[in-house]
Short mmCIF file of C-alpha atoms and ligand atoms in Angstrom, two decimals:
data_model
loop_
_atom_site.label_atom_id
_atom_site.label_comp_id
_atom_site.label_asym_id
_atom_site.label_seq_id
_atom_site.Cartn_x
_atom_site.Cartn_y
_atom_site.Cartn_z
CA MET W 1 -4.79 9.32 -21.03
CA VAL W 2 -4.65 7.19 -17.88
CA THR W 3 -7.80 5.75 -16.31
CA VAL W 4 -8.02 6.03 -12.52
CA PHE W 5 -10.53 3.52 -11.16
CA GLY W 6 -11.69 4.79 -7.76
CA ALA W 7 -10.80 8.35 -8.81
CA TYR W 8 -12.95 10.10 -6.20
CA GLY W 9 -11.51 8.14 -3.24
CA HIS W 10 -9.01 9.75 -0.86
CA THR W 11 -5.98 8.18 -2.57
CA GLY W 12 -7.58 8.38 -6.02
CA ARG W 13 -7.81 12.15 -5.77
CA PHE W 14 -4.10 12.46 -4.92
CA VAL W 15 -3.35 10.23 -7.93
CA VAL W 16 -5.53 12.33 -10.26
CA THR W 17 -3.73 15.50 -9.13
CA GLU W 18 -0.28 13.94 -9.53
CA LEU W 19 -1.12 12.66 -13.03
CA ARG W 20 -2.21 16.15 -14.09
CA GLU W 21 0.91 17.74 -12.61
CA ARG W 22 2.99 15.42 -14.78
CA GLY W 23 1.03 16.20 -17.94
CA PHE W 24 -1.16 13.09 -18.14
CA VAL W 25 -4.89 13.36 -18.79
CA PRO W 26 -6.72 11.28 -16.18
CA ILE W 27 -10.01 9.56 -17.05
CA LEU W 28 -12.12 9.49 -13.91
CA ALA W 29 -13.68 6.06 -13.32
CA GLY W 30 -15.54 4.51 -10.41
CA ARG W 31 -18.83 3.00 -9.40
CA ASP W 32 -20.68 6.07 -8.14
CA ALA W 33 -21.84 8.24 -11.05
CA ASP W 34 -22.73 11.18 -8.78
CA LYS W 35 -19.37 11.29 -7.00
CA LEU W 36 -17.65 11.00 -10.38
CA LYS W 37 -19.74 13.81 -11.82
CA ALA W 38 -18.83 16.05 -8.89
CA LEU W 39 -15.11 15.37 -9.42
CA ALA W 40 -15.48 15.88 -13.18
CA TYR W 41 -17.13 19.24 -12.51
CA GLU W 42 -14.34 20.23 -10.11
CA THR W 43 -11.50 19.15 -12.45
CA GLY W 44 -12.95 19.51 -15.95
CA LEU W 45 -11.98 15.89 -16.65
CA GLU W 46 -14.01 13.14 -18.31
CA ALA W 47 -15.97 10.80 -16.03
CA ARG W 48 -16.78 7.20 -16.95
CA PRO W 49 -18.91 5.30 -14.42
CA ALA W 50 -17.98 1.62 -14.24
CA SER W 51 -18.73 -1.31 -12.00
CA VAL W 52 -16.66 -4.43 -11.30
CA ASP W 53 -19.84 -6.47 -11.91
CA ASP W 54 -20.16 -5.12 -15.45
CA PRO W 55 -17.15 -5.93 -17.69
CA GLY W 56 -18.56 -3.81 -20.52
CA SER W 57 -18.53 -0.73 -18.31
CA LEU W 58 -14.91 -1.41 -17.38
CA ASP W 59 -14.02 -1.78 -21.07
CA ARG W 60 -15.59 1.61 -21.75
CA ALA W 61 -13.69 3.13 -18.81
CA LEU W 62 -10.39 1.87 -20.21
CA ALA W 63 -11.07 2.63 -23.89
CA GLY W 64 -8.32 4.79 -25.37
CA ALA W 65 -6.30 4.85 -22.12
CA ALA W 66 -2.58 4.06 -22.14
CA ALA W 67 -2.75 2.49 -18.65
CA VAL W 68 -5.09 2.00 -15.72
CA ILE W 69 -4.41 2.75 -12.05
CA ASN W 70 -6.75 1.02 -9.63
CA THR W 71 -7.16 2.94 -6.35
CA ALA W 72 -10.53 1.36 -5.39
CA GLY W 73 -10.18 -0.97 -2.43
CA PRO W 74 -10.89 -3.53 -1.06
CA PHE W 75 -8.86 -5.02 -3.90
CA ALA W 76 -10.12 -8.49 -3.05
CA THR W 77 -13.25 -7.23 -4.88
CA THR W 78 -11.89 -4.83 -7.50
CA GLY W 79 -8.48 -6.30 -8.43
CA GLY W 80 -9.53 -9.30 -10.53
CA PRO W 81 -12.18 -7.56 -12.68
CA VAL W 82 -10.02 -4.48 -13.38
CA ILE W 83 -6.99 -6.65 -14.24
CA GLU W 84 -9.16 -8.69 -16.63
CA ALA W 85 -10.28 -5.44 -18.28
CA ALA W 86 -6.67 -4.23 -18.59
CA LEU W 87 -5.66 -7.54 -20.20
CA ARG W 88 -8.59 -7.25 -22.65
CA ALA W 89 -7.56 -3.68 -23.47
CA GLY W 90 -3.89 -4.65 -23.74
CA ILE W 91 -2.75 -1.87 -21.37
CA PRO W 92 -0.62 -1.90 -18.20
CA TYR W 93 -2.40 -2.22 -14.83
CA LEU W 94 -1.09 -0.78 -11.56
CA ASP W 95 -2.78 -0.76 -8.19
CA VAL W 96 -2.19 0.44 -4.64
CA ALA W 97 -3.43 -2.65 -2.81
CA ALA W 98 -2.24 -3.09 0.75
CA GLU W 99 -4.15 -6.34 1.29
CA ILE W 100 -1.68 -9.21 1.62
CA GLU W 101 -3.97 -11.94 0.30
CA ALA W 102 -5.30 -9.81 -2.58
CA ASN W 103 -1.73 -9.05 -3.67
CA ALA W 104 -0.75 -12.71 -3.35
CA ASP W 105 -3.81 -13.60 -5.48
CA THR W 106 -2.72 -11.16 -8.19
CA PHE W 107 0.64 -12.91 -8.47
CA ALA W 108 -0.91 -16.39 -8.28
CA HIS W 109 -3.87 -15.89 -10.62
CA PHE W 110 -2.41 -13.61 -13.28
CA GLY W 111 1.35 -14.30 -13.26
CA GLU W 112 1.46 -16.85 -16.05
CA ARG W 113 -1.13 -15.20 -18.29
CA ALA W 114 0.46 -11.78 -17.96
CA ARG W 115 3.93 -13.11 -18.72
CA ALA W 116 2.68 -15.03 -21.75
CA ALA W 117 0.89 -11.91 -23.04
CA GLY W 118 3.88 -9.63 -22.32
CA ALA W 119 1.54 -7.60 -20.12
CA VAL W 120 2.62 -5.45 -17.18
CA ILE W 121 0.71 -5.74 -13.89
CA VAL W 122 2.20 -3.96 -10.88
CA PRO W 123 0.32 -4.62 -7.63
CA ALA W 124 0.93 -2.70 -4.36
CA MET W 125 2.61 0.23 -6.15
CA ALA W 126 2.11 2.31 -3.02
CA PHE W 127 3.45 3.18 0.42
CA TYR W 128 2.88 -0.36 1.75
CA GLY W 129 4.29 -2.99 -0.56
CA GLY W 130 5.90 -0.73 -3.16
CA LEU W 131 8.11 1.58 -1.11
CA GLY W 132 9.38 -1.19 1.21
CA ASP W 133 10.22 -3.31 -1.82
CA LEU W 134 12.10 -0.46 -3.54
CA LEU W 135 14.05 0.23 -0.34
CA ALA W 136 14.84 -3.46 0.26
CA THR W 137 15.93 -3.89 -3.37
CA ALA W 138 18.10 -0.76 -3.23
CA ALA W 139 19.62 -1.86 0.10
CA MET W 140 20.46 -5.30 -1.38
CA GLY W 141 22.68 -3.67 -4.02
CA GLU W 142 24.35 -6.53 -5.92
CA TRP W 143 23.06 -9.17 -3.44
CA THR W 144 20.52 -11.50 -5.05
CA SER W 145 19.66 -13.34 -1.87
CA ALA W 146 19.71 -12.62 1.86
CA ASP W 147 18.79 -14.42 5.06
CA GLU W 148 16.33 -11.82 6.37
CA ALA W 149 14.61 -8.56 5.44
CA HIS W 150 13.02 -6.33 8.07
CA VAL W 151 10.75 -3.40 7.24
CA ALA W 152 9.98 -1.25 10.29
CA TYR W 153 7.38 1.52 10.09
CA ALA W 154 7.37 4.53 12.43
CA LEU W 155 4.23 6.59 11.78
CA SER W 156 3.57 9.66 13.91
CA SER W 157 -0.11 8.57 13.88
CA TRP W 158 -2.35 6.58 11.56
CA HIS W 159 -5.75 8.12 10.91
CA PRO W 160 -7.25 5.57 8.51
CA THR W 161 -9.54 6.23 5.55
CA ALA W 162 -12.78 4.30 5.06
CA GLY W 163 -10.98 2.29 2.37
CA THR W 164 -8.22 1.26 4.79
CA ARG W 165 -10.80 0.16 7.35
CA ALA W 166 -12.83 -1.79 4.76
CA SER W 167 -9.69 -3.50 3.42
CA GLY W 168 -8.68 -4.41 6.99
CA VAL W 169 -12.08 -5.99 7.63
CA ILE W 170 -11.87 -8.10 4.44
CA SER W 171 -8.33 -9.22 5.23
CA ARG W 172 -9.29 -10.19 8.81
CA GLU W 173 -12.28 -12.17 7.51
CA ARG W 174 -10.09 -14.02 5.06
CA ARG W 175 -7.72 -14.94 7.91
CA ASP W 176 -10.49 -16.27 10.10
CA GLY W 177 -9.16 -14.54 13.23
CA ARG W 178 -5.58 -15.66 12.66
CA ARG W 179 -2.61 -13.43 11.90
CA VAL W 180 -0.17 -13.85 9.07
CA ARG W 181 3.58 -13.55 8.74
CA PHE W 182 6.19 -14.52 6.14
CA ALA W 183 8.59 -17.15 7.44
CA ASN W 184 10.48 -20.09 5.95
CA GLY W 185 9.80 -18.72 2.48
CA ARG W 186 5.99 -18.63 2.68
CA LEU W 187 2.98 -16.96 4.26
CA GLU W 188 2.25 -18.61 7.57
CA TYR W 189 -1.00 -18.27 9.53
CA ARG W 190 -0.78 -18.27 13.32
CA ASP W 191 -3.03 -18.11 16.37
CA ASP W 192 -0.53 -16.73 18.90
CA PRO W 193 -0.39 -12.97 19.60
CA SER W 194 2.09 -10.79 17.70
CA PRO W 195 5.24 -10.03 19.70
CA THR W 196 5.97 -6.52 21.01
CA LEU W 197 9.60 -5.44 20.97
CA GLU W 198 11.80 -2.37 20.78
CA TRP W 199 13.11 -1.27 17.38
CA SER W 200 16.02 1.15 17.12
CA PHE W 201 14.92 3.53 14.36
CA PRO W 202 17.50 5.98 13.06
CA GLU W 203 17.23 9.54 14.38
CA PRO W 204 15.05 11.54 14.70
CA VAL W 205 12.72 8.70 15.78
CA GLY W 206 15.12 6.61 17.87
CA PRO W 207 14.16 3.52 19.88
CA ARG W 208 10.42 2.80 19.90
CA ASP W 209 8.07 0.01 20.94
CA VAL W 210 6.77 -1.80 17.86
CA ILE W 211 4.40 -4.63 17.12
CA GLY W 212 6.55 -7.31 15.52
CA GLU W 213 5.01 -9.26 12.66
CA PHE W 214 2.52 -6.44 12.04
CA THR W 215 2.44 -7.88 8.59
CA MET W 216 2.14 -5.56 5.60
CA ALA W 217 2.19 -6.07 1.81
CA ASP W 218 6.00 -6.04 1.68
CA VAL W 219 5.87 -9.74 2.62
CA VAL W 220 4.35 -10.36 -0.82
CA THR W 221 6.34 -7.90 -2.94
CA VAL W 222 9.86 -8.42 -1.53
CA PRO W 223 10.02 -12.24 -1.77
CA SER W 224 8.26 -12.17 -5.16
CA HIS W 225 11.64 -11.42 -6.72
CA LEU W 226 14.32 -11.57 -4.02
CA SER W 227 15.38 -14.84 -2.48
CA ILE W 228 14.82 -13.98 1.20
CA PRO W 229 13.12 -16.64 3.36
CA GLU W 230 12.34 -14.37 6.34
CA VAL W 231 10.58 -11.05 5.66
CA ARG W 232 9.21 -9.28 8.73
CA THR W 233 7.40 -5.98 9.08
CA TYR W 234 6.95 -3.90 12.24
CA MET W 235 4.69 -0.99 13.24
CA THR W 236 5.08 1.52 16.04
CA VAL W 237 2.60 0.62 18.79
CA GLU W 238 0.73 3.94 18.76
CA ALA W 239 0.06 3.80 15.01
CA ALA W 240 -1.01 0.15 15.27
CA LYS W 241 -3.53 1.19 17.95
CA ASP W 242 -4.77 4.15 15.89
CA VAL W 243 -5.60 2.13 12.81
CA VAL W 244 -7.86 -0.31 14.64
CA SER W 245 -9.45 2.27 16.95
CA ALA W 246 -13.11 2.96 16.26
CA ASP W 247 -12.55 6.61 17.29
CA ALA W 248 -9.57 7.40 15.04
CA PRO W 249 -10.54 10.31 12.75
CA ALA W 250 -10.07 10.22 8.98
CA PRO W 251 -6.91 11.96 7.70
CA ALA W 252 -7.33 15.76 7.67
CA PRO W 253 -5.55 18.11 5.24
CA ALA W 254 -2.79 20.15 6.87
CA ASP W 255 -1.24 21.87 3.85
CA GLU W 256 -2.29 23.32 0.50
CA SER W 257 -1.64 20.00 -1.28
CA GLY W 258 -4.12 18.23 1.00
CA ARG W 259 -1.49 16.22 2.85
CA SER W 260 -2.16 15.42 6.50
CA ALA W 261 0.41 16.25 9.20
CA GLN W 262 1.29 12.56 9.57
CA THR W 263 4.99 11.82 9.15
CA PHE W 264 6.64 8.47 8.47
CA LEU W 265 10.02 6.83 8.67
CA VAL W 266 10.52 3.45 6.98
CA ASP W 267 13.61 1.58 8.15
CA VAL W 268 14.62 -1.40 6.01
CA VAL W 269 17.38 -3.77 7.07
CA VAL W 270 18.57 -6.76 5.01
CA ARG W 271 20.94 -9.32 6.52
CA SER W 272 23.15 -11.92 4.92
CA GLY W 273 25.26 -13.86 7.41
CA SER W 274 26.86 -11.20 9.58
CA ASP W 275 26.55 -8.48 6.91
CA GLU W 276 23.79 -5.91 7.20
CA ARG W 277 22.58 -3.26 4.77
CA ARG W 278 20.04 -0.56 5.42
CA ALA W 279 17.79 1.88 3.56
CA VAL W 280 15.73 4.55 5.29
CA ALA W 281 12.99 6.78 3.89
CA THR W 282 11.20 9.67 5.55
CA GLY W 283 8.27 11.74 4.36
CA GLN W 284 4.77 13.01 5.03
CA ASP W 285 1.39 11.29 4.69
CA ILE W 286 1.28 7.64 3.64
CA TYR W 287 -1.76 8.18 1.38
CA ALA W 288 -0.38 11.28 -0.37
CA ILE W 289 3.04 9.69 -1.01
CA THR W 290 1.28 6.83 -2.78
CA ALA W 291 0.43 9.21 -5.66
CA PRO W 292 4.01 10.06 -6.73
CA LEU W 293 4.95 6.39 -6.22
CA VAL W 294 2.28 5.03 -8.56
CA VAL W 295 2.47 7.89 -11.08
CA GLU W 296 6.27 7.63 -11.31
CA ALA W 297 5.67 3.93 -11.96
CA VAL W 298 3.14 4.62 -14.73
CA GLU W 299 5.51 7.08 -16.35
CA ARG W 300 8.33 4.52 -16.31
CA VAL W 301 6.13 1.73 -17.65
CA LEU W 302 4.82 3.91 -20.47
CA SER W 303 8.31 5.10 -21.44
CA GLY W 304 9.75 1.57 -21.35
CA ARG W 305 12.04 2.12 -18.36
CA THR W 306 11.24 -1.37 -17.09
CA LYS W 307 13.15 -4.58 -16.50
CA ALA W 308 10.43 -7.24 -16.55
CA VAL W 309 6.92 -8.16 -17.69
CA GLY W 310 4.17 -10.19 -16.04
CA VAL W 311 2.94 -9.56 -12.51
CA VAL W 312 5.89 -7.68 -11.08
CA SER W 313 6.56 -5.70 -7.95
CA ALA W 314 8.21 -2.28 -7.93
CA GLY W 315 11.62 -3.64 -6.95
CA GLU W 316 11.63 -6.14 -9.80
CA ILE W 317 10.39 -4.02 -12.67
CA PHE W 318 12.20 -0.74 -11.91
CA ASP W 319 15.77 0.35 -11.21
CA ALA W 320 15.12 0.80 -7.48
CA PRO W 321 17.83 3.37 -6.56
CA ASP W 322 17.03 5.45 -9.65
CA PHE W 323 13.29 5.29 -8.91
CA LEU W 324 13.85 6.43 -5.30
CA ARG W 325 16.10 9.29 -6.47
CA ALA W 326 13.36 10.44 -8.84
CA LEU W 327 11.06 10.89 -5.84
CA SER W 328 13.45 13.21 -3.99
CA ALA W 329 10.88 16.05 -3.97
CA HIS W 330 8.58 13.81 -1.90
CA LEU W 331 10.84 11.42 -0.06
CA THR W 332 14.19 11.61 1.71
CA VAL W 333 16.09 8.37 1.22
CA ASP W 334 19.29 7.31 2.91
CA LEU W 335 21.05 4.20 1.58
CA ARG W 336 23.65 2.85 4.03
CA LYS W 337 25.94 0.03 3.09
N1 NAP Q 401 -0.64 0.11 -0.10
C1 NAP Q 401 -0.76 1.33 0.40
O1 NAP Q 401 0.15 1.89 0.97
C2 NAP Q 401 -2.04 2.08 0.18
C3 NAP Q 401 -2.03 3.48 0.17
C4 NAP Q 401 -3.24 4.15 -0.05
C5 NAP Q 401 -4.42 3.41 -0.22
N2 NAP Q 401 -4.36 2.06 -0.18
C6 NAP Q 401 -5.57 1.25 -0.37
O2 NAP Q 401 -6.35 1.84 -1.39
C7 NAP Q 401 -7.70 1.64 -1.13
C8 NAP Q 401 -8.42 2.97 -1.16
O3 NAP Q 401 -8.00 3.71 -0.08
P1 NAP Q 401 -8.46 5.21 0.15
O4 NAP Q 401 -7.60 5.71 1.20
O5 NAP Q 401 -8.48 5.95 -1.13
O6 NAP Q 401 -9.95 4.98 0.68
P2 NAP Q 401 -11.31 5.73 0.34
O7 NAP Q 401 -11.15 7.19 0.34
O8 NAP Q 401 -12.33 5.14 1.26
O9 NAP Q 401 -11.63 5.30 -1.15
C9 NAP Q 401 -12.03 4.02 -1.49
C10 NAP Q 401 -12.48 4.06 -2.92
O10 NAP Q 401 -12.73 2.72 -3.37
C11 NAP Q 401 -14.02 2.69 -3.97
N3 NAP Q 401 -14.57 1.36 -3.88
C12 NAP Q 401 -14.69 0.57 -2.81
N4 NAP Q 401 -15.25 -0.60 -3.14
C13 NAP Q 401 -15.50 -0.54 -4.48
C14 NAP Q 401 -16.09 -1.42 -5.41
N5 NAP Q 401 -16.53 -2.63 -5.07
N6 NAP Q 401 -16.18 -1.02 -6.70
C15 NAP Q 401 -15.75 0.19 -7.08
N7 NAP Q 401 -15.19 1.08 -6.24
C16 NAP Q 401 -15.08 0.70 -4.95
C17 NAP Q 401 -14.81 3.71 -3.18
O11 NAP Q 401 -15.96 4.08 -3.87
P3 NAP Q 401 -17.35 4.38 -3.09
O12 NAP Q 401 -17.21 5.73 -2.45
O13 NAP Q 401 -18.35 4.34 -4.17
O14 NAP Q 401 -17.52 3.30 -2.05
C18 NAP Q 401 -13.76 4.83 -3.10
O15 NAP Q 401 -13.67 5.55 -4.31
C19 NAP Q 401 -7.77 0.90 0.21
O16 NAP Q 401 -7.87 -0.48 -0.06
C20 NAP Q 401 -6.44 1.19 0.85
O17 NAP Q 401 -6.01 0.17 1.73
C21 NAP Q 401 -3.21 1.39 0.01
#
């Protein structure tokens, strides 16, 4: 059994489906008893209402589970309490947080305790944060350090969920109107506007205008285990506009699995001196792809196919090339050395 906290959310539902397809029994958890009941009715699964303000309810939600996946964001609110519950239960915790500061907090607040307890906590095990880290780690090959890592996102569009919007609001509040980037080995807050530049994506996308320093969770996950002082992320201009637009619709299902028509290409380049290595992934729907990413991770953690304990990102705890190969039904990956 694997508890999914936030099970009735957009991403939570994809995760519940993916768990079932792989033979796990999801326990549906979340704060809204009615929404949980509706999902339990639809799926025949057990529902356990739980609130981050009530540790006892979280303990009941995790009782008997082998692991917990947290898909309820903003993670600035849900991360700490659900991690505490996982540590009390002695089970692995994985989440899909895209919030930079919330992910940084998970490393900072729980790193030592988790390591000492031999516990496994994997934040950002998702499209943003997890996939970029796996690609950067795979591209590095035997390199243990590099001068720069660049993660460039080409999304055909970005119709955000309510959870993405809410997480964006919390992150902006925490930054007090400033923007953040990762430079000189640390997060740096700045008042100047983000640069716009052209990025040469591999075909079929080709050259596109991108917002430079459109900073995503990869700036926390990648340098958490790779010695790279400059980690930059980029977003195609149209998608960057979509996600902040008040009129952008929510993602709409376009196939029988519920995926939207959105396509993505993630282009990762690592540089060391004059040497450059690249890893490219393409697929469909950034929310839907998060489910096989986090469920593959759970499966590997539960079967001991891991390389580290503590608070660990995808690239550190898993064999990155092997992990990416395992997702070939969902993701096309091209490693170029
Ligand atoms: N890193 C990535 O690539 C990635 C990918 C997918 C999702 N995400 C993140 O995952 C989160 C969920 O996204 P989504 O697309 O699934 O959005 P969503 O459909 O709006 O779902 C959000 C879920 O979080 C729950 N929630 C919010 N605040 C809560 C709280 N304080 N306590 C308990 N539950 C709470 C909501 O419950 P209610 O309905 O009761 O409010 C809902 O179930 C967002 O933070 C998003 O950024 C990240």
